PDB file of C-alpha atoms and ligand atoms in Angstrom:
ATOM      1  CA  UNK A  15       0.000   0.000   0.000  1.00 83.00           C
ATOM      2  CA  UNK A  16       1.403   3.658  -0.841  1.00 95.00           C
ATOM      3  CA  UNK A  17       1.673   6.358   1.961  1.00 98.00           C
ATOM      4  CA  UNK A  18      -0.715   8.167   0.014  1.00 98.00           C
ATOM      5  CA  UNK A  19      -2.661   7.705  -2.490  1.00 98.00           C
ATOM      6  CA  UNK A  20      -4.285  10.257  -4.824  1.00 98.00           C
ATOM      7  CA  UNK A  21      -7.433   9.257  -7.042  1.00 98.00           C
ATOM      8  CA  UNK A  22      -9.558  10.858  -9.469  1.00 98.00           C
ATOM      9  CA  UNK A  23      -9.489  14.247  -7.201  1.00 98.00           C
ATOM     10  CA  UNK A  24     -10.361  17.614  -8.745  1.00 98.00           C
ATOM     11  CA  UNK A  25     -10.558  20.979  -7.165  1.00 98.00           C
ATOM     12  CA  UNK A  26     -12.143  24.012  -8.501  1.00 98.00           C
ATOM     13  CA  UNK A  27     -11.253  27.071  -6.564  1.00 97.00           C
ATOM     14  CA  UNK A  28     -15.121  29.377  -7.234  1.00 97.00           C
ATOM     15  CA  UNK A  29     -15.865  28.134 -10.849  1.00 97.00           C
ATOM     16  CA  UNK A  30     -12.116  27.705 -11.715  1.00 98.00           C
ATOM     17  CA  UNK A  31     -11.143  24.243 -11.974  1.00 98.00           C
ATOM     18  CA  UNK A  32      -7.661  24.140 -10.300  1.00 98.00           C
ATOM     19  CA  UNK A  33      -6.940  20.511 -10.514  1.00 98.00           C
ATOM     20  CA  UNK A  34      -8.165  17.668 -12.893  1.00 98.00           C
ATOM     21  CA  UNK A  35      -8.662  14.176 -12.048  1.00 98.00           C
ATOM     22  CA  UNK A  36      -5.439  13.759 -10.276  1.00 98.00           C
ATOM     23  CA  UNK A  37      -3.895  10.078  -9.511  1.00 98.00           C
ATOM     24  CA  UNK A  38      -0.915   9.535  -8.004  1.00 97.00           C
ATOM     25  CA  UNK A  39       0.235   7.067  -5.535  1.00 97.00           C
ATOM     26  CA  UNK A  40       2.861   8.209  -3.278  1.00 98.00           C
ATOM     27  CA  UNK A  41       5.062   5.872  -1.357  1.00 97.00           C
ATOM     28  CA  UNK A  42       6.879   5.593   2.101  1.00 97.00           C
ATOM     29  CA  UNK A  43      10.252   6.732   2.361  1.00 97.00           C
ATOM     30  CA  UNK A  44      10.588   8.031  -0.849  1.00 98.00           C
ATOM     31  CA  UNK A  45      10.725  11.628  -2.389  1.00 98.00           C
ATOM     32  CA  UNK A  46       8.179  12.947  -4.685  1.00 98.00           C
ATOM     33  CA  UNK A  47       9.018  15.794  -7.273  1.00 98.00           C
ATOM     34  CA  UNK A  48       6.161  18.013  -8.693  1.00 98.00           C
ATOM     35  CA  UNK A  49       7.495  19.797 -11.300  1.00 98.00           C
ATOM     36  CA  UNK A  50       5.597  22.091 -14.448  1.00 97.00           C
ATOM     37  CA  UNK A  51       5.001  25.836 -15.098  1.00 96.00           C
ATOM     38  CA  UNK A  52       3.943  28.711 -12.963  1.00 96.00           C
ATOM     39  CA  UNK A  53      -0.011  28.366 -12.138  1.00 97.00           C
ATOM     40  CA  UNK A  54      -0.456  24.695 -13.030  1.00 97.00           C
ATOM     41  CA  UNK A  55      -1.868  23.823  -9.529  1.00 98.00           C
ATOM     42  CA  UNK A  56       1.655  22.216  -8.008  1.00 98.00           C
ATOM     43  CA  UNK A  57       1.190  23.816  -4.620  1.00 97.00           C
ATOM     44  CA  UNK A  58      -2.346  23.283  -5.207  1.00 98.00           C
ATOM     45  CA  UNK A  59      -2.252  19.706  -5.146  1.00 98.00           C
ATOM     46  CA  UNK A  60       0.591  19.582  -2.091  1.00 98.00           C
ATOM     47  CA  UNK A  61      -2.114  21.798  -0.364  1.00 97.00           C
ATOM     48  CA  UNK A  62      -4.621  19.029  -0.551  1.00 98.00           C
ATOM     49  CA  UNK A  63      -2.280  16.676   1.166  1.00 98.00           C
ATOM     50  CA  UNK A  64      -2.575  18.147   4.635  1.00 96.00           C
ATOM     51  CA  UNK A  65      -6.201  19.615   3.919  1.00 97.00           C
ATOM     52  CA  UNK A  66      -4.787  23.521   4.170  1.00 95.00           C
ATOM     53  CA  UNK A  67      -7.071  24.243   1.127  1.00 93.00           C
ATOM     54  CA  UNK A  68      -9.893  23.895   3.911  1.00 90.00           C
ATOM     55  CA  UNK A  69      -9.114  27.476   4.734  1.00 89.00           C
ATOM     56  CA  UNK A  70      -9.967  28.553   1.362  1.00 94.00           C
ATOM     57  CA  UNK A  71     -13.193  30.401   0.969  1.00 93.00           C
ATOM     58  CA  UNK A  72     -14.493  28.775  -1.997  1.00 96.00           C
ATOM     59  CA  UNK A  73     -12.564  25.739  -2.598  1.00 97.00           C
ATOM     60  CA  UNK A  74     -14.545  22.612  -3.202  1.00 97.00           C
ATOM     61  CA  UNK A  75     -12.180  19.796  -3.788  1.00 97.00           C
ATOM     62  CA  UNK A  76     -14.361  16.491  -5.324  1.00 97.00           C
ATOM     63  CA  UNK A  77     -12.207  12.683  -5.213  1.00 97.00           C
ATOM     64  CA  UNK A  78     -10.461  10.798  -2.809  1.00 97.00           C
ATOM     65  CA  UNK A  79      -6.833  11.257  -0.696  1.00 98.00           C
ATOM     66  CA  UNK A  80      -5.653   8.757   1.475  1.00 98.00           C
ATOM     67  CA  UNK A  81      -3.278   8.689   4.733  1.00 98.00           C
ATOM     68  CA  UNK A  82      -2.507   4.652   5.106  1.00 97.00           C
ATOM     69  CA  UNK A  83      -5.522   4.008   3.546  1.00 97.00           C
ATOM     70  CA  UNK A  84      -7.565   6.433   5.681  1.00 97.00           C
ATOM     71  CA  UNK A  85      -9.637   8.915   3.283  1.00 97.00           C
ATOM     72  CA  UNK A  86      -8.417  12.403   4.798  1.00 98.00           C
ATOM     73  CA  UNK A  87     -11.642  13.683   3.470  1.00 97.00           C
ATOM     74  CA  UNK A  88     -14.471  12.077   5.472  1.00 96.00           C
ATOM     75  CA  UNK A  89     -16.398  14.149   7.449  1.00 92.00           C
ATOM     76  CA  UNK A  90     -14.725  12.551  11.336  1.00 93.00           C
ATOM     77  CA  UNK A  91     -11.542  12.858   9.946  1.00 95.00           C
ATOM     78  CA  UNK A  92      -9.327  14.988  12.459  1.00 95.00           C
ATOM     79  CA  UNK A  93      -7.807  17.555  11.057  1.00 95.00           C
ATOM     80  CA  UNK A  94      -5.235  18.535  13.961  1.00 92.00           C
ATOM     81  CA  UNK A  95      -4.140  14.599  13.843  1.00 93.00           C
ATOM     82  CA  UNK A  96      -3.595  15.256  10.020  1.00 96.00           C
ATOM     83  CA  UNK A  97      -1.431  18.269   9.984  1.00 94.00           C
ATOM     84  CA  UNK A  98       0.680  16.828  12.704  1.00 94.00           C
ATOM     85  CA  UNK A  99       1.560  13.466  10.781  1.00 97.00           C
ATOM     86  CA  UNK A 100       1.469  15.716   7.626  1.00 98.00           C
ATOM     87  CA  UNK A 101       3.835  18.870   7.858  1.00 96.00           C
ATOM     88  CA  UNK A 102       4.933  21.427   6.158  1.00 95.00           C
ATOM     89  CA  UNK A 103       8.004  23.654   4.570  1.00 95.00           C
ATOM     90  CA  UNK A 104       6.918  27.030   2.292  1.00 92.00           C
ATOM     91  CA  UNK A 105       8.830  28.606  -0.215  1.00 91.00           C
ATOM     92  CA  UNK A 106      10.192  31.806   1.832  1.00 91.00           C
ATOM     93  CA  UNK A 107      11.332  30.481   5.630  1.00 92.00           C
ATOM     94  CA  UNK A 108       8.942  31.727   7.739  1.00 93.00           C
ATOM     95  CA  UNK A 109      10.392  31.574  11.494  1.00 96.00           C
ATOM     96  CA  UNK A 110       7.950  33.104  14.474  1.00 96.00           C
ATOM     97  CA  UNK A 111       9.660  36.082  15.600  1.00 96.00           C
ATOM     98  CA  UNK A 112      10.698  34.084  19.259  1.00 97.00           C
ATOM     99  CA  UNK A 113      14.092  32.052  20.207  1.00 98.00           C
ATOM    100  CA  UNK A 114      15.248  29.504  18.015  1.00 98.00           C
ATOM    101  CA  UNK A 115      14.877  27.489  21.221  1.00 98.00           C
ATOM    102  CA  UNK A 116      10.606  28.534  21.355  1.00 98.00           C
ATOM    103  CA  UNK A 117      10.468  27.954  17.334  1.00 98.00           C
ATOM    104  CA  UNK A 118      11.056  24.205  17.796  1.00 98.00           C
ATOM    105  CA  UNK A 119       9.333  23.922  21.323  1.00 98.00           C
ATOM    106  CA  UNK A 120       6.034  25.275  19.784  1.00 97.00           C
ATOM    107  CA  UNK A 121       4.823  22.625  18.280  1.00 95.00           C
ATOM    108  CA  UNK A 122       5.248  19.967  20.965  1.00 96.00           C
ATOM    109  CA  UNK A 123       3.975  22.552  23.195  1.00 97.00           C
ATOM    110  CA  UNK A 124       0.446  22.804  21.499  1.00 93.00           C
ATOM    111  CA  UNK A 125       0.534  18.600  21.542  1.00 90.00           C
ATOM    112  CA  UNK A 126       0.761  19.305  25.287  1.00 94.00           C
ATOM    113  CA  UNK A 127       4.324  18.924  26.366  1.00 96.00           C
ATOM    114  CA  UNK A 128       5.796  21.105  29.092  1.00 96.00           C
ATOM    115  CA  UNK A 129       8.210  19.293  30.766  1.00 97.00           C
ATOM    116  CA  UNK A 130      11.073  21.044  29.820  1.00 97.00           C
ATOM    117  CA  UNK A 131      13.892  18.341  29.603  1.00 98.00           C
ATOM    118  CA  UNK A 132      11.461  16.387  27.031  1.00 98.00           C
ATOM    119  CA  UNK A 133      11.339  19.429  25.314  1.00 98.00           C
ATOM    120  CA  UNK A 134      15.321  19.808  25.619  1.00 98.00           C
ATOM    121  CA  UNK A 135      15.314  16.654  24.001  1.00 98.00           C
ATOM    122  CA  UNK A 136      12.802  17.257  21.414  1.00 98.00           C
ATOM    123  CA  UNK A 137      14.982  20.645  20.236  1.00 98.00           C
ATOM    124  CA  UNK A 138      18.165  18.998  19.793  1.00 98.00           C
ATOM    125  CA  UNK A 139      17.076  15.849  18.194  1.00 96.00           C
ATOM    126  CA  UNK A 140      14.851  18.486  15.565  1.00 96.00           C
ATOM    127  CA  UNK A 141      18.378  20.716  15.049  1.00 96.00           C
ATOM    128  CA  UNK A 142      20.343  17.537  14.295  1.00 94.00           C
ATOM    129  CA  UNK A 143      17.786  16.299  11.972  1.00 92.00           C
ATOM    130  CA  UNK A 144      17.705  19.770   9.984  1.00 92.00           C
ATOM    131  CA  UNK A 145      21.586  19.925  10.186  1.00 90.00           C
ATOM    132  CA  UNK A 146      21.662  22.987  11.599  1.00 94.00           C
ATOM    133  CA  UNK A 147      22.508  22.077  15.332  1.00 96.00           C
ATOM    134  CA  UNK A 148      26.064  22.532  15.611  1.00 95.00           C
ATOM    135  CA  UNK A 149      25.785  26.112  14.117  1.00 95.00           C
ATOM    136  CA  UNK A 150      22.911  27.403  16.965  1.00 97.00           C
ATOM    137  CA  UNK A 151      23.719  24.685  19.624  1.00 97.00           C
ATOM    138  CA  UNK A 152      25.149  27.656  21.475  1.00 98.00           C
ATOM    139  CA  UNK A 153      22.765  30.463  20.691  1.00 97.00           C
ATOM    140  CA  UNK A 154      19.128  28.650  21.160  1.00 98.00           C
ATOM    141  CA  UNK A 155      18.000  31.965  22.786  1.00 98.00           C
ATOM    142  CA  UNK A 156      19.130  33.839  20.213  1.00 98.00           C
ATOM    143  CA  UNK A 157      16.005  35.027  17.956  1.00 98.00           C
ATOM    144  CA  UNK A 158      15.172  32.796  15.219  1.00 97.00           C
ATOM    145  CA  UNK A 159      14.997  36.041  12.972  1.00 96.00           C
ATOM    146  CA  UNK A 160      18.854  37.192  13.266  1.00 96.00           C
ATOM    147  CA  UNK A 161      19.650  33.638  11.140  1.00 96.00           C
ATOM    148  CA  UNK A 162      20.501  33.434   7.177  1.00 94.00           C
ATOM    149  CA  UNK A 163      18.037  32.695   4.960  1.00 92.00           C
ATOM    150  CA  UNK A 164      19.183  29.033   4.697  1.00 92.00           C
ATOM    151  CA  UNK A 165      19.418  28.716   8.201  1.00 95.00           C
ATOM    152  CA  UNK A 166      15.838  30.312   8.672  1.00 96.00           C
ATOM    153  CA  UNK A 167      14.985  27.607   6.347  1.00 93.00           C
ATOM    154  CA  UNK A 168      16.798  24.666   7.675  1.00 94.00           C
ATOM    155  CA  UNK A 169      15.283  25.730  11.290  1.00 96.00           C
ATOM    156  CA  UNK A 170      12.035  25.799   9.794  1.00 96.00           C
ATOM    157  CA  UNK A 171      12.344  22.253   8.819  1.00 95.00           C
ATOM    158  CA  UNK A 172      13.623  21.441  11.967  1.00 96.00           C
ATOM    159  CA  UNK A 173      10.219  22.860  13.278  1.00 97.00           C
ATOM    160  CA  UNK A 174       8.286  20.423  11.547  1.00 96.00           C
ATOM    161  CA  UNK A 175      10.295  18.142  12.034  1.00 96.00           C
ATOM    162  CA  UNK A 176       9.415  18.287  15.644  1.00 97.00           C
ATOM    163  CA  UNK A 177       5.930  17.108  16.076  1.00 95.00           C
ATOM    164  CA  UNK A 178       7.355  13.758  14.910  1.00 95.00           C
ATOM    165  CA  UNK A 179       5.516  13.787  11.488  1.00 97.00           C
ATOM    166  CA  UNK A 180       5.526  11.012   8.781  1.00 98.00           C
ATOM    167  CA  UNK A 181       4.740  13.244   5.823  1.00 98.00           C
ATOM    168  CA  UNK A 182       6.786  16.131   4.918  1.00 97.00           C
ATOM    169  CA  UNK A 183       5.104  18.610   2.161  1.00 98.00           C
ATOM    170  CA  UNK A 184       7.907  21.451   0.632  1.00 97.00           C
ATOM    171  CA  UNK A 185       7.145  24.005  -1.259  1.00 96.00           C
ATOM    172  CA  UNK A 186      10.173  25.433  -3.233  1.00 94.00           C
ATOM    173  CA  UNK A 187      11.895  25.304   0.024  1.00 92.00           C
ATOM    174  CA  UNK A 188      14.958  26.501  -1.359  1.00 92.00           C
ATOM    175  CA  UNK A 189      13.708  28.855  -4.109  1.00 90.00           C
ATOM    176  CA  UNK A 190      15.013  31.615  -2.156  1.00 86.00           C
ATOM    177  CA  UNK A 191      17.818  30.000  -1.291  1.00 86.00           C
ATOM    178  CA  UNK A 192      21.943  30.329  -2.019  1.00 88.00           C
ATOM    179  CA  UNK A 193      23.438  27.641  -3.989  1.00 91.00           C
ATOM    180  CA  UNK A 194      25.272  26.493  -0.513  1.00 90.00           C
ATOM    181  CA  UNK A 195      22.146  26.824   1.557  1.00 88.00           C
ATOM    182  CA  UNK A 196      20.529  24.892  -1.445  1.00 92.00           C
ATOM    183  CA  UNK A 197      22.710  22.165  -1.634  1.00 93.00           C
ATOM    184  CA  UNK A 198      22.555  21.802   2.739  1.00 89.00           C
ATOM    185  CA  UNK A 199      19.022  21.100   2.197  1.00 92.00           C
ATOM    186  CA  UNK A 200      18.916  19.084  -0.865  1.00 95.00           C
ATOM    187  CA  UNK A 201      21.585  16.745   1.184  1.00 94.00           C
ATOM    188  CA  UNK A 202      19.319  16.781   4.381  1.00 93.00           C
ATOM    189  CA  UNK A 203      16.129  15.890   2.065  1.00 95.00           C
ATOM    190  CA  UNK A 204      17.882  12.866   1.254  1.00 96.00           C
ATOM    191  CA  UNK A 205      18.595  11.909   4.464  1.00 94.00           C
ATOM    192  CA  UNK A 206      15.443  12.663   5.866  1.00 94.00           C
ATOM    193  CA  UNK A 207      13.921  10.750   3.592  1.00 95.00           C
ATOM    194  CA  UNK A 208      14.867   7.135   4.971  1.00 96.00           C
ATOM    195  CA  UNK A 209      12.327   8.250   7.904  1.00 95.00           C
ATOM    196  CA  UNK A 210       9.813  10.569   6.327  1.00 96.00           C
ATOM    197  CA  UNK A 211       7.862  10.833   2.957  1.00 98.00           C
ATOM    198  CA  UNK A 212       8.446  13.608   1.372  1.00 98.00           C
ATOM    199  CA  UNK A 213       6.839  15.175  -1.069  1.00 98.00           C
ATOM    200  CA  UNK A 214       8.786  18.349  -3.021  1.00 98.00           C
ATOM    201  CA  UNK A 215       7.512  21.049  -5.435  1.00 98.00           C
ATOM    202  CA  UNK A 216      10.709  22.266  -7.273  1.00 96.00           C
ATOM    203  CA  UNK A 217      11.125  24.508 -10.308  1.00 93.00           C
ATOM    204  CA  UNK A 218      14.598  23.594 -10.297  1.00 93.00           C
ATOM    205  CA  UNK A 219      14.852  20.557 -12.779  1.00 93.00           C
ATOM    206  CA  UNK A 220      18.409  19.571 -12.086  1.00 93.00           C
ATOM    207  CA  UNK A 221      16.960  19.584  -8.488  1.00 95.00           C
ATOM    208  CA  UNK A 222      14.032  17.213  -9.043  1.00 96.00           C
ATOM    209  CA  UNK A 223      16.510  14.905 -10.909  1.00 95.00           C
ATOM    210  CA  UNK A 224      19.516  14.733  -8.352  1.00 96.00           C
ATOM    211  CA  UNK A 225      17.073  14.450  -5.109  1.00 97.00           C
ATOM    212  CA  UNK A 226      13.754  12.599  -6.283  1.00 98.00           C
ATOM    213  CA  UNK A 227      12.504   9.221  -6.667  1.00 98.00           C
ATOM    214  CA  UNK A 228       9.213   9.836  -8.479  1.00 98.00           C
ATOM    215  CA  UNK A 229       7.940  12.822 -10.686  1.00 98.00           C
ATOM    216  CA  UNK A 230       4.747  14.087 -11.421  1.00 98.00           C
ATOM    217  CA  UNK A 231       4.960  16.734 -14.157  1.00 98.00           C
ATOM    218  CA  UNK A 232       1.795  19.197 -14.139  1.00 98.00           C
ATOM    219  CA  UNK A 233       0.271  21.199 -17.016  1.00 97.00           C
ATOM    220  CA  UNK A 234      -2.756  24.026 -16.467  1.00 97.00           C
ATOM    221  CA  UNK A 235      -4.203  21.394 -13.680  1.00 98.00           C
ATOM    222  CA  UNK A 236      -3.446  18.174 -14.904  1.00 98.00           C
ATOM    223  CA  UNK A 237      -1.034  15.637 -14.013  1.00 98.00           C
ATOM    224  CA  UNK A 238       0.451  14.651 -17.637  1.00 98.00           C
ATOM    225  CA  UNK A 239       3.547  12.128 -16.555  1.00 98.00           C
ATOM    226  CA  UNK A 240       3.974  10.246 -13.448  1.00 98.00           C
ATOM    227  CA  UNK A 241       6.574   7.995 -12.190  1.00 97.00           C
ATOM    228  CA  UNK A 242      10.336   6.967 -12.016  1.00 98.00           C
ATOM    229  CA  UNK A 243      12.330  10.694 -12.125  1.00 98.00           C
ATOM    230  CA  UNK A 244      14.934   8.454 -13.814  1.00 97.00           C
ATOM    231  CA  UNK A 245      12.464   7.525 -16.802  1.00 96.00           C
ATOM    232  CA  UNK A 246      10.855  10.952 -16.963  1.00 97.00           C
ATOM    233  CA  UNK A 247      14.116  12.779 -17.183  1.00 96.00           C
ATOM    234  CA  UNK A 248      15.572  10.178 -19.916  1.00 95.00           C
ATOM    235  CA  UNK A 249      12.714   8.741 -21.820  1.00 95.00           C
ATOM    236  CA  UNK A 250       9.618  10.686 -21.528  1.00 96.00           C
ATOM    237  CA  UNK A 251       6.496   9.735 -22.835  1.00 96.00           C
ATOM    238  CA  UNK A 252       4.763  12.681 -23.333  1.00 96.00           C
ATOM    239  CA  UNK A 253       6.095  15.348 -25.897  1.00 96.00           C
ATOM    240  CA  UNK A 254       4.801  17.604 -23.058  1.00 96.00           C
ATOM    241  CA  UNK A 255       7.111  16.492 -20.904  1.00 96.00           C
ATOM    242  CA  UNK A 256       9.922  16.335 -22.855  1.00 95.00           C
ATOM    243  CA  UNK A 257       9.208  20.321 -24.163  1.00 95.00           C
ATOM    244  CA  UNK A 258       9.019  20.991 -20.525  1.00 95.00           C
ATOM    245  CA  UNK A 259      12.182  19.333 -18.810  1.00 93.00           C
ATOM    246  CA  UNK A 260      14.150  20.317 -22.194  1.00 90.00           C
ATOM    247  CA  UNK A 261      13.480  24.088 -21.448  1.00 84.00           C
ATOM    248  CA  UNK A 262      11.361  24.563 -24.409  1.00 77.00           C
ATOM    249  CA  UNK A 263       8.908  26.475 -22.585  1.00 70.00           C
ATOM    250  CA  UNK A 264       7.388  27.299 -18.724  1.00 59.00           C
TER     251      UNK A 264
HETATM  252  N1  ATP B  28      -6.751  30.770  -3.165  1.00 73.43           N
HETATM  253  C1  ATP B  28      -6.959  30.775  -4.480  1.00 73.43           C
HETATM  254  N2  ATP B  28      -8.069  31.328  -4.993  1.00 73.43           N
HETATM  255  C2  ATP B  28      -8.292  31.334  -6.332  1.00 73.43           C
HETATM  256  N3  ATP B  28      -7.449  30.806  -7.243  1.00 73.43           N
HETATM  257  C3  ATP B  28      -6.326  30.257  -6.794  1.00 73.43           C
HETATM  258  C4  ATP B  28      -6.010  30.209  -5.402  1.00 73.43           C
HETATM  259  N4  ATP B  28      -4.815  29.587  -5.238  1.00 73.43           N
HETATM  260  C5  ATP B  28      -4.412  29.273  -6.476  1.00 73.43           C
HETATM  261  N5  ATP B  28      -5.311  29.666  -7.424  1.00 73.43           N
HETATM  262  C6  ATP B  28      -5.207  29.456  -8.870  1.00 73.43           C
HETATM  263  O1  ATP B  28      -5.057  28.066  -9.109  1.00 73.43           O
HETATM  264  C7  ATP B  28      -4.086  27.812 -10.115  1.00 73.43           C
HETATM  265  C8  ATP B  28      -2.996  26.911  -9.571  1.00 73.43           C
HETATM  266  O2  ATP B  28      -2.288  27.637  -8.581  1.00 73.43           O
HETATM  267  P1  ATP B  28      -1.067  26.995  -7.783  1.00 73.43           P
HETATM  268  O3  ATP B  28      -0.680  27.969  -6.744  1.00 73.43           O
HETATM  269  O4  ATP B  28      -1.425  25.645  -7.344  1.00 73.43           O
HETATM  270  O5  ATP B  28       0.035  26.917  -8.939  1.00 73.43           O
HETATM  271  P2  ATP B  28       1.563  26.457  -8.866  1.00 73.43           P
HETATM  272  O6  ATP B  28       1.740  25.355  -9.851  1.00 73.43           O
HETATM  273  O7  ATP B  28       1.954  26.197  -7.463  1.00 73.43           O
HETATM  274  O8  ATP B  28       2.313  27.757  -9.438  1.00 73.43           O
HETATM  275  P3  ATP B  28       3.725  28.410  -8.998  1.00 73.43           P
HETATM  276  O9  ATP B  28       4.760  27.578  -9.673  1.00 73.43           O
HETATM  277  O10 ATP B  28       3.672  29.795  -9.583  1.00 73.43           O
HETATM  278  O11 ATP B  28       3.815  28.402  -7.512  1.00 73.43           O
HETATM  279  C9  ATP B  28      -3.601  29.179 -10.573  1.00 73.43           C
HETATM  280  O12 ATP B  28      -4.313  29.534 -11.741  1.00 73.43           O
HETATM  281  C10 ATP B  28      -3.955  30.100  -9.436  1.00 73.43           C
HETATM  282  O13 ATP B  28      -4.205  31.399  -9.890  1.00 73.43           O
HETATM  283 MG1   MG B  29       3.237  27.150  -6.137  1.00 73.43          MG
END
């Protein structure tokens, strides 16, 4: 069975229809490019995955989505219990203006966890997981603000990383990145992903090659190619595809 599995699911944001008949399985301990032009419903569809389109005036979203074979969608479904097991890196690191030490605390702290060497434990093991430990080990009072961009991000990851999830969603989480920062967090992606599923939205091609297992290219809401980044980058089916990855337009 795949992590998560994606069938027939459409989404029309007012009478604009965002996403068309979408499958995709996504599997455990793997990485999952989405690649395609600007407006073709990538973050869209990542969106979906942890139910954040739910705060969407106007969003209907028709189909299925599955967490271990649980449909995400049915009306008991908790949401809370989702977007812990299901978190989440943007596109521009987004730290709350508090101590690196509160950034990765608040999370475990909403689950309900006060004691403060559990949380001492939670912080460090987060930092080490995002790679970023040794550089604030010293400084976790420091405000998470005063950090690089790449270590913004990093820390950010190390924030979701800290509810214990099993899903990570990025979008273009290095978009705004250095090429140094870039390549600290393609490295940690890969590394992660032996414990987490990830799923990535890139615009970087070379990126979705050297990091991902699977790609789903996207085209004005549809999914057009799905499967092996290996095969998509060397053999694509779809002309599509092949126009897109080739630089021939987007
Ligand atoms: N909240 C919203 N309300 C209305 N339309 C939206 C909303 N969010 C996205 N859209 C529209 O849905 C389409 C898909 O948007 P989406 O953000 O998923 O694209 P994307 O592939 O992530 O693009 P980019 O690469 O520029 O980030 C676009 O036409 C966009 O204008
Ligand atoms: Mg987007």
């Amino acid at each position: 069975m795949s992590k998560i599995e994606v069938k027939d699911l459409n989404l029309w944001y007012g009478d604009f229809k965002a996403l068309k008949s979408i499958d995709m399985d996504i599997n455990e301990n793997e990485i999952t490019a989405f690649i395609g032009p600007s407006g073709c419903g990538k973050s869209t569809m990542l969106k979906c995955i942890n139910r954040m389109n739910d705060l969407v005036e106007d969003c209907k979203i028709k189909g299925l989505i599955t967490l271990d074979g649980e449909d995400i969608y049915q009306s008991n479904y908790n949401v809370n219990t989702l977007r812990k097991r299901v978190g989440m890196v943007f596109q521009h690191p987004n730290p709350f203006p508090k101590s690196i030490y509160d950034n990765i605390a608040f999370g475990p702290r909403t689950h309900g966890i006060n004691k403060k060497s559990t949380l001492d434990e939670i912080v460090e093991r987060s930092l080490k997981q995002a790679a970023i430990w040794d550089e604030v080990k010293d400084d976790l009072d420091k405000s998470a603000i005063s950090l690089s961009g790449g270590q913004q991000q990093r820390l950010c990851i190390a924030r979701a990383l800290s509810v214990e999830p099993e899903v990570i969603l990025m979008d273009e989480p290095t978009s705004a990145l250095d090429p140094i920062s870039t390549g600290k967090i393609e490295d940690l992606v890969i590394e992660l992903k032996k414990q987490y599923t990830i799923v990535m939205v890139t615009h970087n091609m070379q990126q979705a090659s050297r990091v991902s297992d699977k790609t789903a290219f996207f085209l004005t809401g549809e999914v057009v190619e799905f499967g092996d980044t290996l095969n998509i980058f060397s053999k694509p089916e779809d002309k599509r595809t092949e126009d897109y990855i080739t630089g021939r337009f987007g």
